Amino acid sequence: MTWGTVAAFWSDYTLRTVAAGAAVIGATAGVLGVFAQLRRQSLLGDAVSHAALPGIALVFLLTGSKAPAALVAGAAVTGWLGALCVTGIVRSSRTSADSALGLVLSVFFGTGLMLLTWIQRRPDASQAGLDRFLFGQAATLLTADVVTMAALGGGAVLVLVLFWKEFKLLSFDPGYAALLGLPVRRLDILLTGLLVMAVVAGLQAVGVVLMSAMLVAPAAAARQWTDRLAPMAVLAAAFGAAAGVAGAVASSLAARTPTGPAVVLAATVIVLFSLVFSPRRGLLAGAWRRWRRRRDLRLHGVLLDLFALAGQHGDPTAAPHAVAVLRAMAAGGSVRRSLRELTDRGWAAHAGGDLWTITAAGRGEAERFLADRAADGQREAAP
Amino acid sequence: MTPRNAPSSPAAPHTGAGLAVAVHDLTVAYRDKPVLWDVDLEVPPGLLLAVVGPNGAGKSTLLKAILGLVPAAAGTVLIHGEPLARARDRIGYVPQRGSVDWDFPTSALDVVTMGTYRRLGWVRRPGRREREDALAALERVGMAAFADRQISQLSGGQQQRVFLARALVQDTDVTFMDEPFQGVDAVTERAIVDLLKDLRARGRTVVVVHHDLQTVPDYFDWVMLLNVRRIASGPVAEVFTEENLRLTYGGRLGFLERKADPTPGPGGHDDPTASHFGRIRP
């Protein structure tokens, strides 16, 4: 991207508005998504966003208004109702959480679709555009919409930061939180309320169907990079904002492309990259660790063989042994390659021809390795 | 059914005066199955009490009901003569290790600092003093070197000691521990025993759900035998008898049978307690 494009981007009112709105949505959903994920409630956001659809349709049916604030208020009310239904069903019946989520999601969303279809069949043209709430249309965002979103999202994040330690304890150990006298039920309801705010703030731009991806993906990606809560929240906000901007701008540049799917694709790229490349939890790091462990095992096997052979002689470092002998002792793998790698580390030395010998450093390493093993054995033997 | 070998109460259980913990007529039911039935417990201050009983006897539920974490169908609980709502500053709790997600993104020090949240009150963040207190508590359980470790990178015993340190930071008169010895290494077991003795020496009361009958006489002053109902409670020397254990465990007391008699004893499946309550929670 050249500077000219960047300049054009910033001078374009629509793109600037779209990018700002998407960033606000992504950051808010990212932060709230962290708590949803840690409390194993990621799918509650999905139920909430789908449950918001009938609220949007009802507000339009009752008032005829398409003002963002009114529609968002309707979305918040039914989204919130959906969340209450889920927790209510779980608490008062034997239905499991996933069944309750599925039930609420499909019933509310089905109702919303019915209302929407009915609205669209009406003869007047004023209903046009309501279906953008299904898959999102960031290109339709106005400054006023972005201000509404920023107020909603900013408010939610502010409350979250204010009660940070309470929400952290609630998420980690709700029983202990209750013991300390925290009103666990009310905090739970408040946190769910913040989740609802984050979800409805993003509905116009991202849509009810895929809004939950904004909750799930940034948090999942952020968890890969850090082992602390606050950095995880900051990272999730950054990832969410990046995915939001990338998706929204892409959909605005290509005519009539819904934003929701574009945002989901952008978020997926971030998640996949994090899953593969993160330093500690990533797939590559895991493969690298496994490979090193196997190599260490193979090298130490040959080293210990050399050590045992040397121990049979008076002068341990002076007695070279043939590769064939070591190969007979080895469990597997290329003995010659292991010997070369041991020589690189200074633990073995080539004594000419097919003969190899252990060095003083190699003896030290073998003794240290055996001592470690003995200590491990003692620890494991302890009850 | 009257509790056998119940000690003469050192104080009136209804007022709980002079008692660290006074539980009266506590009944808890999950759905319609009773888990605890009409349980009384009186614990004088400054001693270590073990709660023992078979799986499903309601030991953890007893702790949770005392702490108000599960609703009681009936009964009263007094901590140092006060109801729970006014005694929150005096009670600590070490839950079972399996009750939380150890992959939570937080450090050992952070978890221990949670013990200071109550005194901090709403909104205020833990500062330097809270972190120092938490570090001192980690030191007491031999875990100071692991303060910055992510909690999933700790062994089971180390995780248990982190939970203990969190209760220590609260510095409470009464501490409830749910199976702290479950699956821990020898170092941790030693650390817990030392800690219990230290707490007792400072006049604190500790109620411990315990599963290892062999160590009860070594580690504890008092014992409560529980199987849905209270079978007995009192000083170990008086109450921890083979007869009471048979009443508590029914025919499942492998530990005693190995020691005494290879064939099922008189308290086998004919035992009224075992057959009756075995049906309630298999």
XYZ file of C-alpha atoms in Angstrom, chain A:
383
model
C 0.000 0.000 0.000
C 1.496 3.317 -1.063
C 1.285 6.598 0.834
C -1.095 7.835 -1.777
C -3.556 5.055 -0.955
C -3.210 5.718 2.748
C -3.876 9.397 2.219
C -6.865 8.594 0.046
C -8.078 6.228 2.735
C -7.927 8.885 5.448
C -9.548 11.525 3.313
C -12.426 9.172 2.477
C -15.153 9.910 4.997
C -16.908 6.558 4.570
C -13.777 4.473 4.974
C -12.657 6.473 7.992
C -16.024 6.065 9.678
C -16.170 2.378 8.837
C -12.664 1.753 10.157
C -13.292 3.661 13.386
C -16.570 1.843 13.997
C -15.090 -1.564 13.301
C -12.124 -0.870 15.560
C -14.432 0.101 18.423
C -16.552 -3.034 17.925
C -13.545 -5.325 17.664
C -11.787 -3.929 20.715
C -14.896 -4.046 22.900
C -15.880 -7.543 21.850
C -12.274 -8.695 22.212
C -12.026 -7.594 25.845
C -15.457 -8.959 26.836
C -14.698 -12.129 24.879
C -11.720 -12.806 27.141
C -14.012 -13.075 30.137
C -16.596 -15.052 28.179
C -13.913 -17.522 27.155
C -12.400 -17.892 30.623
C -15.866 -18.507 32.081
C -16.575 -21.003 29.288
C -19.436 -18.844 28.060
C -18.173 -18.039 24.585
C -21.371 -19.360 23.039
C -23.548 -17.230 25.294
C -22.527 -14.327 23.065
C -23.805 -16.294 20.072
C -27.174 -16.799 21.733
C -27.304 -13.110 22.699
C -26.545 -11.850 19.199
C -29.096 -14.147 17.541
C -31.644 -13.248 20.197
C -31.159 -9.576 19.313
C -32.800 -9.968 15.883
C -36.444 -10.111 17.048
C -35.783 -6.984 19.133
C -34.652 -5.042 16.068
C -37.657 -6.224 14.058
C -40.113 -5.474 16.868
C -38.840 -1.932 17.375
C -39.295 -1.248 13.680
C -42.775 -2.812 13.636
C -43.950 -0.886 16.675
C -42.385 2.520 15.984
C -41.517 2.489 12.295
C -38.176 3.953 13.307
C -34.844 2.954 11.860
C -32.834 5.210 14.169
C -29.758 3.254 15.285
C -30.263 4.077 18.953
C -33.837 2.733 18.925
C -32.919 -0.443 17.069
C -29.928 -1.062 19.328
C -32.142 -0.605 22.378
C -34.550 -3.226 21.028
C -31.662 -5.544 20.258
C -30.313 -5.106 23.760
C -33.671 -5.939 25.359
C -34.262 -9.228 23.511
C -30.558 -10.132 23.589
C -30.596 -9.661 27.327
C -33.831 -11.679 27.566
C -32.132 -14.461 25.622
C -29.219 -14.518 28.051
C -31.622 -14.596 31.005
C -33.509 -17.490 29.396
C -30.295 -19.491 29.026
C -29.257 -19.060 32.647
C -32.834 -19.543 33.814
C -33.264 -22.794 31.900
C -29.951 -24.153 33.186
C -30.724 -23.214 36.763
C -34.296 -24.405 36.988
C -34.253 -27.565 34.895
C -32.028 -30.483 34.119
C -31.269 -29.113 30.656
C -27.548 -28.747 30.069
C -25.988 -25.391 29.166
C -25.312 -26.292 25.523
C -28.886 -27.480 24.965
C -30.238 -24.324 26.589
C -27.993 -22.176 24.359
C -29.088 -24.034 21.242
C -32.723 -23.777 22.212
C -32.682 -20.045 22.963
C -30.573 -19.233 19.921
C -32.823 -21.036 17.462
C -36.147 -19.954 18.958
C -35.210 -16.257 19.175
C -33.465 -16.214 15.813
C -36.354 -18.051 14.155
C -38.794 -15.518 15.568
C -36.587 -12.690 14.345
C -36.394 -14.127 10.830
C -40.168 -14.556 10.722
C -40.722 -10.946 11.741
C -38.119 -9.768 9.254
C -39.711 -11.713 6.388
C -43.082 -10.299 7.321
C -41.714 -6.762 7.382
C -40.129 -7.197 3.956
C -43.396 -8.429 2.433
C -45.141 -5.209 3.390
C -45.827 -2.921 0.446
C -44.075 0.247 1.659
C -40.376 0.686 0.877
C -39.401 2.062 4.273
C -38.250 -1.306 5.520
C -35.305 -1.399 3.134
C -32.004 -2.046 4.837
C -33.229 -3.797 7.953
C -31.778 -7.055 6.663
C -28.287 -5.579 6.959
C -28.499 -6.629 10.588
C -28.270 -10.263 9.471
C -24.757 -10.223 8.033
C -23.755 -6.658 8.770
C -23.068 -3.743 6.448
C -20.278 -1.586 7.805
C -20.420 0.651 4.743
C -23.740 2.049 5.991
C -22.215 3.344 9.240
C -22.603 7.054 9.916
C -20.694 9.144 12.409
C -23.720 9.054 14.691
C -23.659 5.228 14.626
C -19.987 5.166 15.522
C -20.631 7.534 18.419
C -23.418 5.244 19.681
C -21.117 2.227 19.432
C -18.243 3.992 21.133
C -20.516 5.040 23.986
C -21.854 1.492 24.418
C -18.496 -0.240 24.045
C -16.576 2.335 26.025
C -19.123 2.150 28.834
C -18.907 -1.634 28.949
C -15.104 -1.624 29.032
C -15.067 1.131 31.667
C -17.289 -0.893 34.028
C -15.158 -3.963 33.361
C -11.949 -2.141 34.237
C -13.544 -0.586 37.322
C -14.532 -3.985 38.753
C -11.525 -5.758 37.245
C -10.451 -7.618 40.368
C -14.011 -8.672 41.215
C -14.641 -10.010 37.693
C -11.274 -11.732 37.665
C -12.041 -13.547 40.908
C -15.554 -14.358 39.697
C -14.104 -15.919 36.562
C -11.317 -17.852 38.256
C -12.985 -19.122 41.434
C -16.644 -18.133 41.909
C -16.921 -20.216 45.093
C -14.108 -18.282 46.724
C -15.638 -15.019 45.513
C -18.877 -15.977 47.267
C -16.959 -16.867 50.413
C -15.357 -13.411 50.474
C -18.877 -11.983 50.448
C -19.019 -10.820 46.837
C -22.550 -10.832 45.383
C -21.717 -13.513 42.823
C -25.158 -13.652 41.217
C -25.335 -9.903 40.697
C -21.772 -9.726 39.372
C -22.626 -12.547 36.986
C -25.667 -10.639 35.734
C -23.610 -7.448 35.386
C -20.905 -9.199 33.377
C -23.542 -10.765 31.130
C -25.031 -7.289 30.714
C -21.656 -5.950 29.566
C -21.448 -8.835 27.108
C -24.878 -7.892 25.747
C -23.699 -4.283 25.329
C -20.608 -5.383 23.429
C -22.688 -7.630 21.173
C -25.442 -5.147 20.287
C -22.846 -2.433 19.652
C -21.541 -4.522 16.779
C -24.789 -5.755 15.238
C -25.253 -3.114 12.555
C -21.716 -3.496 11.272
C -21.073 -7.212 11.720
C -24.559 -8.716 11.900
C -26.304 -11.054 14.335
C -25.171 -14.258 12.632
C -21.430 -13.778 12.967
C -21.055 -11.264 15.793
C -20.059 -14.023 18.199
C -16.889 -14.584 16.164
C -15.752 -11.176 17.412
C -16.095 -12.480 20.967
C -14.487 -15.863 20.419
C -11.637 -15.348 17.953
C -9.633 -12.440 19.452
C -9.699 -14.014 22.935
C -8.632 -17.406 21.622
C -5.762 -15.825 19.698
C -4.676 -13.638 22.629
C -4.532 -16.601 25.021
C -1.821 -18.101 22.812
C 0.573 -15.221 23.424
C 0.353 -14.553 27.170
C -0.212 -16.191 30.547
C -1.604 -13.103 32.288
C -5.130 -11.730 32.268
C -4.498 -8.016 31.670
C -2.107 -8.494 28.731
C -4.554 -11.050 27.330
C -7.366 -8.485 27.427
C -5.208 -5.803 25.785
C -4.071 -8.215 23.078
C -7.624 -9.407 22.441
C -8.709 -5.774 22.050
C -5.912 -5.178 19.551
C -6.676 -8.366 17.600
C -10.393 -7.579 17.615
C -9.784 -4.033 16.368
C -7.422 -5.284 13.639
C -9.881 -7.937 12.457
C -12.720 -5.428 12.565
C -10.882 -2.803 10.522
C -9.557 -5.322 7.991
C -12.967 -6.927 7.492
C -14.937 -3.683 7.406
C -12.597 -1.933 5.005
C -12.435 -4.970 2.711
C -16.230 -5.185 2.572
C -16.568 -1.434 1.975
C -14.132 -1.501 -0.929
C -15.910 -4.394 -2.619
C -19.455 -3.330 -3.407
C -22.322 -5.036 -1.563
C -20.082 -7.421 0.358
C -21.472 -8.120 3.837
C -19.061 -7.193 6.603
C -19.681 -10.112 8.962
C -18.053 -12.789 6.800
C -15.123 -10.496 5.923
C -14.489 -9.779 9.606
C -14.698 -13.481 10.444
C -12.141 -14.299 7.755
C -9.771 -11.628 9.065
C -10.170 -12.907 12.622
C -9.592 -16.471 11.447
C -6.260 -15.477 9.921
C -5.185 -14.018 13.283
C -6.334 -17.124 15.169
C -4.612 -19.541 12.786
C -1.390 -17.554 12.907
C -1.518 -17.533 16.730
C -2.282 -21.241 16.963
C 0.674 -22.114 14.788
C 3.336 -19.518 15.648
C 2.870 -18.456 19.291
C 6.067 -19.114 21.244
C 4.858 -21.340 24.070
C 1.438 -22.720 23.242
C 1.828 -22.759 19.463
C 1.871 -25.905 17.333
C 5.336 -25.137 15.921
C 6.788 -24.527 19.377
C 5.283 -27.812 20.548
C 6.727 -29.707 17.579
C 10.111 -28.063 18.165
C 10.036 -29.082 21.850
C 9.142 -32.666 20.971
C 11.883 -32.811 18.335
C 14.493 -31.505 20.828
C 13.377 -33.925 23.506
C 13.758 -36.842 21.089
C 17.182 -35.622 19.952
C 18.368 -35.185 23.557
C 17.194 -38.681 24.357
C 19.027 -40.112 21.337
C 22.251 -38.197 22.076
C 22.249 -39.083 25.742
C 21.654 -42.734 24.866
C 24.886 -42.864 22.850
C 26.723 -40.703 25.407
C 25.763 -43.057 28.225
C 26.910 -46.037 26.139
C 30.303 -44.373 25.668
C 30.359 -43.572 29.372
C 29.616 -47.190 30.312
C 32.274 -48.518 27.912
C 34.866 -46.042 29.196
C 34.103 -47.072 32.757
C 35.388 -50.569 31.953
C 38.892 -49.231 31.336
C 41.509 -47.800 33.691
C 41.975 -44.552 31.816
C 38.450 -43.694 30.698
C 39.140 -40.964 28.130
C 41.936 -42.851 26.404
C 39.946 -45.900 25.359
C 38.287 -45.426 21.943
C 35.480 -47.702 20.814
C 34.249 -48.755 17.411
C 30.986 -47.473 15.971
C 29.899 -51.094 15.500
C 30.050 -51.686 19.270
C 27.986 -48.578 19.965
C 25.510 -49.526 17.240
C 25.010 -52.886 18.923
C 24.231 -51.105 22.190
C 22.036 -48.316 20.754
C 18.248 -48.525 20.852
C 17.889 -46.915 17.433
C 18.737 -43.917 15.290
C 21.933 -43.183 13.446
C 24.823 -43.740 15.847
C 27.315 -42.016 13.551
C 25.161 -38.879 13.366
C 24.737 -38.868 17.138
C 28.493 -39.193 17.579
C 29.097 -36.236 15.263
C 26.569 -34.156 17.221
C 28.167 -35.208 20.514
C 31.556 -34.148 19.122
C 30.078 -30.766 18.178
C 29.072 -30.330 21.820
C 32.546 -31.353 23.016
C 31.225 -34.474 24.737
C 32.897 -37.028 22.446
C 35.988 -37.080 20.254
C 36.842 -38.842 17.000
C 39.869 -41.073 17.596
C 40.506 -41.893 13.925
C 38.972 -44.518 11.656
C 35.782 -45.912 13.153
C 36.864 -45.223 16.712
C 35.268 -42.709 19.080
C 35.905 -41.813 22.721
C 34.180 -39.830 25.469
C 35.738 -36.545 26.632
C 36.042 -35.198 30.176
C 33.170 -32.796 29.463
C 31.144 -35.758 28.178
C 31.795 -37.653 31.399
C 30.611 -34.644 33.393
C 27.446 -34.422 31.296
C 26.756 -38.149 31.658
C 27.184 -37.974 35.433
C 24.927 -34.906 35.675
C 22.289 -36.630 33.527
C 22.356 -39.772 35.689
C 22.140 -37.709 38.901
C 19.107 -35.826 37.513
C 17.436 -39.095 36.622
C 18.048 -40.457 40.138
C 16.546 -37.312 41.679
C 13.497 -37.571 39.377
C 13.087 -41.204 40.393
C 13.080 -40.256 44.051
C 10.519 -37.529 43.487
C 8.235 -39.867 41.614
C 8.617 -42.598 44.230
C 7.451 -40.189 46.948
C 3.744 -40.609 47.787
